XYZ file of C-alpha atoms in Angstrom:
652
model
C -271.592 77.946 -12.900
C -271.924 78.725 -9.290
C -275.670 78.618 -9.222
C -275.614 75.246 -10.989
C -273.486 73.859 -8.177
C -275.599 75.257 -5.305
C -278.435 73.610 -6.998
C -277.093 70.286 -6.965
C -276.058 70.472 -3.538
C -279.620 71.253 -2.571
C -280.886 68.303 -4.639
C -278.565 66.022 -2.825
C -279.385 67.271 0.489
C -283.090 66.890 -0.380
C -282.562 63.164 -1.638
C -280.621 62.411 1.638
C -283.512 63.626 3.680
C -285.970 61.476 1.688
C -283.814 58.369 1.999
C -283.130 58.913 5.717
C -287.003 59.033 6.164
C -287.762 56.007 4.258
C -284.545 54.195 5.380
C -285.995 54.281 8.900
C -289.277 52.480 7.818
C -287.252 50.120 5.645
C -284.806 49.195 8.336
C -287.719 48.278 10.662
C -289.088 45.999 8.115
C -285.625 44.373 7.352
C -285.124 43.961 11.016
C -288.240 41.926 11.103
C -286.992 39.807 8.069
C -283.326 39.198 9.094
C -282.882 35.978 10.833
C -279.999 35.441 13.483
C -277.100 33.962 11.618
C -276.624 30.349 12.105
C -274.069 29.212 14.596
C -271.145 27.650 12.796
C -268.809 25.418 14.613
C -265.158 26.380 14.104
C -262.753 23.503 12.890
C -259.112 22.899 14.425
C -256.253 20.751 13.590
C -255.231 17.786 15.819
C -252.036 19.640 16.873
C -253.839 22.783 18.542
C -253.240 22.905 22.030
C -255.861 24.413 24.463
C -253.624 27.125 25.707
C -253.516 28.431 22.417
C -257.126 29.354 22.454
C -258.194 32.380 24.498
C -261.961 31.683 24.913
C -262.924 30.181 28.200
C -265.550 27.950 26.731
C -266.091 26.704 23.059
C -267.371 24.263 20.805
C -265.016 23.030 17.960
C -264.914 20.116 15.456
C -261.924 17.866 15.502
C -260.657 16.036 12.342
C -260.115 12.335 12.083
C -256.453 10.939 13.075
C -255.980 12.681 16.502
C -255.376 9.332 18.351
C -251.537 9.570 16.722
C -249.213 9.690 19.584
C -247.225 12.714 18.142
C -250.356 15.020 19.479
C -249.276 15.085 23.176
C -251.875 14.802 25.907
C -251.001 15.616 29.609
C -253.490 14.425 32.493
C -256.426 12.277 32.930
C -260.266 13.688 32.943
C -258.615 17.219 33.673
C -255.898 18.062 31.104
C -253.100 20.575 31.252
C -253.722 23.114 28.570
C -250.597 22.314 26.979
C -252.400 19.217 25.652
C -253.783 18.654 22.232
C -257.532 19.563 22.506
C -258.484 16.715 20.120
C -256.152 14.283 21.522
C -257.559 14.803 24.958
C -261.132 14.525 23.411
C -260.032 10.969 22.157
C -258.330 10.061 25.475
C -261.364 10.844 27.521
C -263.719 8.805 25.292
C -265.748 11.860 23.983
C -264.567 11.267 20.679
C -263.018 8.315 18.721
C -260.415 8.624 15.843
C -263.116 9.430 13.430
C -263.196 13.081 14.820
C -266.414 15.104 15.408
C -267.741 18.139 17.702
C -266.875 18.594 21.275
C -267.312 21.247 24.034
C -264.231 22.557 25.848
C -264.433 24.339 28.982
C -261.380 26.067 30.697
C -260.746 25.390 34.413
C -258.069 26.457 36.896
C -254.516 24.787 37.017
C -253.711 21.739 38.729
C -250.828 20.722 41.133
C -250.274 17.462 39.125
C -251.685 15.568 36.146
C -251.557 11.907 36.088
C -250.879 9.966 32.608
C -252.759 7.083 31.619
C -253.500 4.847 28.552
C -257.090 5.163 27.425
C -259.021 4.792 24.109
C -255.790 4.178 22.245
C -254.093 7.302 23.505
C -251.323 7.362 26.234
C -251.646 10.559 28.321
C -248.407 11.723 30.152
C -247.891 12.879 33.669
C -246.937 16.641 34.542
C -246.047 17.819 37.944
C -248.064 21.072 37.564
C -249.489 23.599 34.879
C -251.066 27.189 34.985
C -254.093 26.311 33.265
C -256.511 23.151 32.492
C -259.364 22.005 30.648
C -262.126 19.539 30.308
C -264.151 18.151 27.199
C -267.685 16.939 26.829
C -270.117 16.123 24.265
C -271.059 19.255 22.248
C -274.263 19.899 23.760
C -274.710 23.798 24.090
C -275.758 24.951 27.556
C -278.811 27.203 27.974
C -277.946 30.819 28.104
C -274.236 30.409 26.849
C -273.129 32.003 23.400
C -270.505 30.008 21.904
C -267.842 31.752 19.424
C -268.233 30.962 15.607
C -264.513 32.244 15.290
C -262.025 31.198 18.046
C -259.618 33.808 19.457
C -256.146 32.845 19.448
C -253.203 34.031 21.915
C -251.461 35.215 18.867
C -253.008 37.001 15.468
C -251.332 34.494 13.179
C -251.256 31.195 15.143
C -249.359 28.568 13.485
C -252.059 26.059 14.882
C -254.961 27.681 13.284
C -256.213 25.804 10.480
C -255.615 27.046 7.050
C -258.067 29.473 5.899
C -259.853 29.838 9.147
C -260.346 33.420 10.290
C -258.618 34.292 13.716
C -259.251 37.259 15.780
C -256.965 39.504 17.785
C -257.761 39.464 21.645
C -259.979 42.546 22.495
C -259.413 43.817 25.992
C -262.661 44.632 27.841
C -263.154 48.368 27.344
C -263.666 51.008 30.155
C -267.290 52.275 30.500
C -267.781 54.996 27.972
C -265.058 54.039 25.570
C -264.578 51.839 22.686
C -261.685 49.525 22.660
C -260.168 48.650 19.466
C -258.289 45.199 18.869
C -254.455 45.538 18.595
C -252.940 43.385 15.846
C -249.451 42.074 15.458
C -249.124 44.179 12.343
C -250.286 47.403 13.904
C -247.747 46.895 16.864
C -244.974 46.231 14.502
C -245.529 49.344 12.816
C -245.699 51.411 15.817
C -242.564 53.371 17.075
C -241.000 51.595 20.174
C -242.059 54.402 22.519
C -245.697 53.986 21.599
C -245.829 50.362 22.325
C -245.855 50.757 26.014
C -248.880 52.980 25.846
C -250.789 50.684 23.616
C -253.902 48.946 24.777
C -252.665 45.253 25.297
C -254.070 41.863 25.929
C -254.728 40.869 29.483
C -255.427 37.593 30.725
C -258.934 36.327 31.529
C -259.917 36.241 35.033
C -259.691 32.330 35.127
C -255.984 32.532 34.331
C -255.359 34.694 37.405
C -257.513 32.918 39.836
C -256.417 32.318 43.298
C -256.141 28.584 42.415
C -253.570 29.363 39.566
C -251.906 32.708 40.115
C -249.293 31.550 42.349
C -248.147 28.496 40.465
C -244.822 28.703 38.685
C -244.625 28.122 35.092
C -242.607 25.168 34.057
C -239.049 25.910 32.991
C -238.946 27.379 29.572
C -242.675 28.515 29.400
C -243.826 31.965 29.261
C -247.309 33.344 29.740
C -247.675 33.800 26.059
C -248.264 30.224 25.544
C -251.013 30.216 27.894
C -252.757 33.383 26.248
C -251.377 35.745 28.723
C -249.104 38.751 28.071
C -246.938 40.290 30.932
C -246.267 43.859 30.935
C -244.657 44.690 27.603
C -241.428 46.509 27.158
C -240.311 48.338 23.998
C -238.682 45.870 21.676
C -239.771 42.679 23.553
C -242.827 41.741 21.458
C -240.948 39.697 18.778
C -239.739 37.415 21.602
C -242.799 37.310 23.452
C -244.923 36.483 20.624
C -242.998 33.282 19.687
C -240.662 34.943 17.026
C -237.485 33.614 18.285
C -234.119 34.328 16.626
C -232.801 31.362 14.755
C -229.739 31.423 17.001
C -231.931 30.918 19.951
C -234.050 27.990 19.038
C -231.872 25.530 20.340
C -232.157 27.005 23.912
C -236.032 27.174 23.827
C -237.876 24.450 25.436
C -240.798 23.433 23.438
C -242.359 20.836 25.904
C -243.107 20.445 29.522
C -240.677 18.046 30.997
C -242.368 14.986 32.683
C -240.539 13.486 35.589
C -242.078 10.119 34.495
C -244.642 7.695 35.743
C -244.012 6.930 39.121
C -246.102 3.837 39.011
C -243.764 2.298 36.494
C -240.220 2.892 38.102
C -238.012 0.219 36.228
C -234.768 0.332 34.624
C -235.299 -1.123 31.103
C -233.052 -2.409 28.493
C -234.096 -3.289 24.915
C -231.964 -5.879 23.095
C -232.854 -5.106 19.328
C -232.057 -7.283 16.421
C -229.758 -5.586 14.053
C -228.583 -8.763 12.287
C -228.490 -8.878 8.474
C -231.346 -11.185 8.034
C -233.884 -8.953 9.493
C -233.780 -6.360 6.687
C -234.058 -2.641 6.287
C -237.830 -2.667 6.176
C -238.444 -4.913 9.340
C -235.413 -3.081 11.047
C -237.439 0.252 10.636
C -240.585 -1.522 12.101
C -238.651 -2.439 14.945
C -237.377 0.936 15.630
C -241.003 2.444 15.474
C -242.080 0.020 17.868
C -239.464 1.115 20.067
C -240.318 4.757 19.584
C -244.153 4.122 20.503
C -243.000 2.064 23.695
C -240.828 5.048 24.811
C -243.870 7.273 24.257
C -246.271 4.908 26.056
C -243.917 4.520 29.097
C -243.618 8.159 30.012
C -239.920 8.223 30.653
C -238.565 10.334 33.511
C -236.364 10.240 36.583
C -239.224 9.305 38.854
C -240.479 6.737 36.577
C -239.206 4.330 34.011
C -235.671 4.783 32.153
C -234.766 2.952 29.015
C -231.588 2.400 27.203
C -231.078 0.335 23.837
C -228.395 -2.282 22.984
C -228.280 -3.436 19.420
C -226.830 -7.034 18.402
C -225.584 -8.751 15.318
C -222.366 -10.343 15.588
C -221.581 -8.479 18.744
C -223.759 -6.274 20.936
C -223.162 -2.593 21.262
C -225.036 0.080 23.594
C -226.685 2.583 21.557
C -227.515 4.636 24.697
C -227.554 3.736 28.318
C -230.313 4.395 31.041
C -229.196 7.967 31.879
C -228.570 9.245 28.303
C -232.018 10.328 27.713
C -234.463 11.340 30.501
C -237.920 12.040 28.875
C -239.724 10.231 26.131
C -239.278 12.976 23.511
C -235.522 12.783 23.697
C -235.594 9.137 23.513
C -237.678 8.786 20.621
C -235.409 11.119 18.833
C -232.363 9.019 19.575
C -234.141 5.752 18.328
C -234.913 7.456 14.892
C -231.120 7.799 14.465
C -230.305 4.128 15.151
C -228.476 2.528 12.256
C -228.516 -1.273 11.637
C -225.351 -3.118 12.525
C -225.733 -6.199 10.494
C -224.134 -9.760 11.010
C -225.381 -12.782 12.905
C -228.088 -12.888 15.587
C -225.951 -13.682 18.680
C -228.764 -13.176 21.302
C -226.630 -15.104 24.070
C -223.755 -13.052 23.621
C -225.957 -9.946 23.848
C -227.628 -11.238 27.200
C -223.981 -11.777 28.787
C -223.046 -8.193 27.709
C -226.144 -6.813 29.309
C -225.640 -8.744 32.531
C -222.042 -7.750 32.772
C -222.129 -3.937 31.449
C -225.401 -2.647 31.126
C -226.919 -2.578 34.578
C -224.310 -0.606 36.115
C -224.264 2.485 38.528
C -222.124 4.151 35.775
C -224.647 3.256 33.258
C -227.590 4.741 35.147
C -228.805 1.731 37.186
C -230.719 3.155 40.131
C -230.311 0.061 42.589
C -234.005 0.172 43.884
C -235.807 -0.222 40.376
C -236.323 -3.485 39.065
C -233.921 -4.340 35.965
C -235.812 -5.513 33.020
C -234.171 -6.687 29.542
C -236.765 -7.236 26.669
C -234.999 -9.433 23.858
C -236.438 -8.921 20.238
C -235.537 -11.790 17.954
C -236.335 -11.954 14.291
C -236.851 -15.765 13.788
C -234.258 -17.543 16.166
C -230.764 -16.951 17.530
C -227.607 -18.027 15.867
C -225.918 -18.853 19.289
C -227.223 -20.560 22.456
C -228.938 -18.328 25.295
C -229.707 -20.785 28.114
C -226.620 -20.242 30.208
C -226.318 -16.509 29.714
C -229.909 -16.062 30.606
C -229.523 -18.039 33.800
C -226.743 -15.981 35.020
C -228.970 -13.020 34.077
C -231.787 -14.175 36.215
C -229.501 -14.888 39.100
C -228.337 -11.289 38.538
C -231.737 -9.944 39.132
C -232.618 -9.183 35.674
C -236.241 -9.815 34.391
C -235.984 -11.219 30.631
C -238.923 -10.707 28.613
C -238.674 -12.335 24.881
C -240.529 -11.172 21.691
C -239.910 -13.528 18.823
C -241.119 -12.292 15.646
C -241.913 -14.716 12.719
C -240.382 -17.935 14.612
C -239.209 -20.659 12.675
C -241.794 -22.809 10.665
C -241.852 -26.692 10.840
C -239.616 -27.189 8.016
C -237.160 -24.752 9.420
C -236.885 -25.927 12.837
C -233.894 -28.012 11.915
C -231.940 -24.780 11.642
C -232.603 -23.742 14.958
C -229.354 -24.152 17.134
C -231.318 -24.490 20.492
C -234.923 -25.751 20.367
C -237.308 -23.983 22.760
C -234.947 -20.818 23.223
C -237.108 -18.492 24.477
C -238.372 -20.720 27.428
C -234.821 -21.137 28.375
C -234.398 -17.509 28.420
C -237.191 -15.814 30.070
C -237.531 -15.045 33.731
C -240.436 -17.435 34.170
C -241.946 -19.972 31.917
C -245.614 -19.206 32.811
C -246.220 -17.253 29.550
C -246.137 -13.675 31.416
C -242.634 -12.925 29.880
C -242.997 -14.320 26.200
C -244.642 -12.956 23.280
C -244.878 -15.011 19.844
C -245.738 -12.508 17.131
C -246.393 -14.189 13.684
C -245.537 -11.125 11.636
C -243.777 -7.944 11.928
C -246.869 -6.154 10.658
C -248.524 -7.305 13.776
C -245.846 -6.128 16.124
C -247.552 -3.103 17.465
C -250.535 -5.191 18.897
C -247.719 -6.088 21.445
C -246.847 -2.611 22.602
C -249.648 -2.072 25.327
C -249.550 -5.819 26.927
C -245.668 -5.489 27.015
C -245.997 -1.926 28.601
C -248.497 -3.171 31.266
C -246.384 -6.213 32.121
C -243.194 -4.282 32.411
C -244.680 -1.842 34.542
C -246.442 -4.506 36.865
C -243.370 -4.531 39.526
C -245.067 -6.994 41.774
C -244.880 -9.657 39.054
C -241.311 -9.106 37.937
C -240.227 -12.245 39.936
C -236.557 -12.123 38.763
C -236.071 -9.015 40.730
C -235.975 -11.122 43.845
C -232.497 -12.896 44.181
C -230.901 -14.819 46.663
C -229.311 -11.664 48.074
C -232.158 -9.307 48.393
C -235.415 -11.286 49.366
C -234.606 -12.796 52.572
C -235.352 -12.277 56.364
C -232.291 -13.587 58.115
C -232.362 -14.226 61.897
C -228.921 -15.068 63.635
C -229.347 -17.072 66.818
C -226.107 -16.794 68.597
C -224.761 -18.933 71.551
C -223.566 -16.464 74.321
C -222.803 -19.101 76.884
C -219.698 -19.067 78.999
C -217.813 -21.874 77.144
C -217.768 -19.369 74.228
C -215.582 -16.597 76.163
C -215.252 -12.966 75.365
C -212.649 -13.134 72.461
C -214.321 -15.827 70.739
C -217.728 -14.096 71.022
C -216.260 -11.278 69.302
C -215.017 -13.633 66.395
C -218.572 -14.916 66.024
C -219.881 -11.701 65.674
C -217.278 -11.093 62.824
C -218.640 -14.060 61.294
C -222.123 -12.890 61.648
C -221.133 -9.335 60.023
C -219.248 -11.273 57.175
C -222.311 -13.128 56.328
C -224.445 -9.931 56.476
C -222.100 -7.986 54.138
C -223.065 -10.438 51.176
C -226.614 -9.352 51.227
C -228.369 -6.255 49.802
C -230.042 -4.714 52.901
C -232.681 -2.348 53.027
C -236.411 -2.280 54.498
C -237.645 -3.670 51.001
C -234.548 -6.025 50.378
C -233.019 -8.375 52.868
C -233.500 -7.710 56.400
C -231.286 -8.715 59.367
C -232.190 -9.724 63.066
C -230.295 -11.092 66.012
C -231.110 -13.169 69.289
C -228.539 -13.973 71.782
C -229.031 -16.941 74.101
C -227.701 -18.677 77.246
C -230.254 -20.264 79.523
C -232.322 -17.436 78.766
C -232.843 -15.427 75.505
C -232.470 -11.884 74.311
C -233.566 -10.212 71.309
C -230.712 -7.993 70.254
C -232.645 -6.406 67.412
C -235.492 -7.097 65.173
C -236.050 -7.158 61.389
C -237.551 -3.660 61.384
C -234.945 -2.053 63.417
C -232.295 -1.149 60.703
C -232.607 -0.739 57.108
C -229.117 -0.090 55.996
C -225.839 -2.052 55.996
C -223.945 0.306 57.783
C -226.497 0.444 60.649
C -226.707 -3.468 60.601
C -222.950 -3.802 60.834
C -222.777 -1.212 63.452
C -225.594 -2.953 65.570
C -223.852 -6.383 65.392
C -220.449 -4.894 66.650
C -222.420 -3.310 69.719
C -223.877 -6.815 70.883
C -222.643 -7.657 74.347
C -221.356 -10.854 75.673
C -223.800 -12.318 77.913
C -222.376 -15.610 79.380
C -224.317 -18.381 80.975
C -225.540 -21.981 80.116
C -226.737 -23.446 76.489
C -230.549 -23.906 76.129
C -230.453 -24.127 72.288
C -234.155 -25.569 71.747
C -235.410 -22.840 74.118
C -233.534 -20.223 71.947
C -235.026 -21.723 68.547
C -238.392 -21.491 70.062
C -237.901 -17.884 71.156
C -236.526 -16.805 67.713
C -239.526 -18.329 66.049
C -241.857 -16.162 68.428
C -239.881 -12.971 68.683
C -238.279 -12.637 65.343
C -239.728 -14.581 62.498
C -243.374 -14.005 63.577
C -242.543 -10.448 62.277
C -241.263 -11.619 58.814
C -242.778 -10.413 55.775
C -245.034 -12.929 54.088
C -242.885 -12.625 50.601
C -239.600 -13.140 52.211
C -237.725 -16.097 52.530
C -237.023 -17.057 56.201
C -233.436 -17.900 56.946
C -232.240 -18.800 60.669
C -228.574 -19.050 61.019
C -227.685 -20.569 64.363
C -224.101 -20.665 65.898
C -223.131 -22.741 68.748
C -220.038 -24.226 70.545
C -221.694 -27.154 72.492
C -224.314 -29.571 73.198
C -227.846 -28.131 74.552
C -228.919 -28.484 77.984
C -232.791 -29.125 76.586
C -234.064 -30.992 73.725
C -233.628 -29.303 70.148
C -235.708 -31.675 68.157
C -239.214 -30.252 68.769
C -238.309 -26.663 68.244
C -236.493 -27.645 65.069
C -239.285 -29.523 63.448
C -241.506 -26.311 64.382
C -239.264 -24.065 62.405
C -239.221 -26.499 59.419
C -242.793 -26.545 59.499
C -243.100 -22.797 59.482
C -241.128 -22.631 56.564
C -237.875 -21.429 58.146
C -234.811 -22.541 56.301
C -232.307 -23.261 59.262
C -228.433 -23.548 58.867
C -226.653 -24.813 62.103
C -222.975 -23.892 62.508
C -221.163 -25.686 65.139
C -217.582 -24.934 66.616
C -215.428 -26.953 68.729
C -217.468 -28.949 71.400
C -220.860 -28.566 69.353
C -222.599 -31.949 68.924
C -222.735 -32.834 65.294
C -225.852 -35.202 65.357
C -227.726 -32.170 67.005
C -226.465 -29.972 64.186
C -228.127 -32.287 61.817
C -231.514 -32.438 63.629
C -231.494 -28.379 63.816
C -230.409 -27.996 60.115
C -233.035 -28.256 57.143
C -232.905 -31.209 55.029
C -230.662 -32.088 53.334
C -228.266 -31.692 56.338
C -225.140 -31.795 54.399
C -226.100 -28.535 52.765
C -227.562 -26.695 55.895
C -224.976 -27.978 58.487
C -221.262 -26.812 59.088
C -218.610 -27.666 61.627
C -215.289 -25.888 62.347
C -212.897 -27.035 64.909
C -211.961 -23.724 66.330
C -213.623 -20.178 66.144
C -210.815 -18.647 64.066
C -211.791 -20.945 61.256
C -215.422 -19.610 61.066
C -214.569 -17.132 58.291
C -213.713 -20.010 55.987
C -217.267 -21.418 55.675
C -219.019 -17.856 54.696
C -218.365 -18.563 50.948
C -220.052 -21.922 51.120
C -223.040 -20.687 53.074
C -223.709 -18.064 50.900
C -223.360 -20.260 47.795
C -225.596 -23.046 49.106
C -228.253 -20.191 50.155
C -228.058 -19.208 46.610
C -228.093 -22.362 44.739
C -231.170 -23.380 46.789
C -232.908 -20.062 45.739
C -232.025 -20.294 42.120
C -233.202 -24.032 42.071
C -236.704 -23.004 42.712
C -239.134 -23.782 39.825
C -239.434 -21.209 36.992
C -243.128 -21.817 36.272
């Protein structure tokens, strides 16, 4: 038996040697015949983020439908790696919504990413991110080998397409050694003590470049998201790899938080129709429209803020301006809105917004324009004209979206014909949208967003109290006296208090005159109300003669020449006597230059002279009191006349 075994072994060895010799020749022949395998372009889903893919440069195929706003994109041209790869490709114009192949190249992180709307995709702004990428057409570069299989930052990436093979990242080996890839299952099977000694992934050189290595991560985002791992500690793998205990899910941030688009800093209220007549299906379309608007606007504390009021019989605030500070949270809140039912009392809703919504307690920022977008199914069941007038005078820019307006045979039921034109800020078409069908409402989204963000054209942000350059021309002649001069200054302060003062709102300047003239302070000297009031208190009494005509001329040259072009120019002149010089020519010059002049006379002032100085009609711009102590009584009427004149301007 032993001899037989030895014989078999010898035969096996002999056969092996023969095969070895013949195999060498066969391998050479096979090498000639084998062709290099054809490059296969890996496919990914729309939700795959660039940061999940470790490869620094790769070609992929995107499916159709990546234009959907749920696939978030951050930046323009250069995109933060937290972006959807395919969404960025559509935004950049390399692909359309039908999908296709693209070339992706990783680049260094940026200090900021600016959002924009392009090719049907609204990208968002982001302060900073550790890594970026660019997309281009899928033209392979010479000398570059592109992977047929992508390497993901986790061996079981949730973003990988079903059925696609993913590789564990393999650390470059040291000379003379062979590194083996470390998989998730292998690490889970190791004792805790061995984990710290295992060869683990390290970031690619581009992820630790001088450009990006010192940039902090946005709060809530570890380097694992970016395809990097820090020094590992026993027991830390599950958390670092994205396996989060259920009880901690609520505390983990899944999105970088945008500060909002600074080019669209508005305080926005949507008045949505919750009446019974709109029905559940159309109410749902309205909610989806709101969610799309929230996404397109890029909500944030440095950009637009948005609240929602729903109306039916009575209006109610669903959430105010400070409730949700980013688009994601806002969209979630919109989805939870339930229909109220009742009538379509739009006028009551506009009054509610004017009185309560745009308050500091509700998040109104003061410096941001107030915008109210009213959505109406058909027509209102109450009147809107008076409520809208008060809203406009409060500085609210009203937009109207009328969906499925009354047909000819229905107009008899409309309580207030032409209600939209009576409500909107201006009747030039900029503030009105007429949508024939709810199914076509989505087409209104981008034009509305563009108009709402065009703050230079939001005309109703300018009110009688925040859009003027007011120059006081104060008589400091000997007949006034020190005590009465302080009363005049208090009168000037009382008028100034009524206005919204800043370098972009109403500005105040002052000239004192006798025979001569003195510029006390110009329009650009003080930009806050406390500073203006303190400056008025510090004006010293001059004493001398009364040359009112020369004072008007001086004010035009030294004060109003430096007025801003978009400001209403108001001159308020206070005098207690007849002028020693002619006032007619300087007064006419002021009127011709667009300066609205109010003439305030006290005691011995000549009323005929006041009427010459005052802008026409004199009864609205000329005031007389018999003594200085009664000056304060004229303040409310002066303010009322200023505002009445402002609000009487045409709305076209």
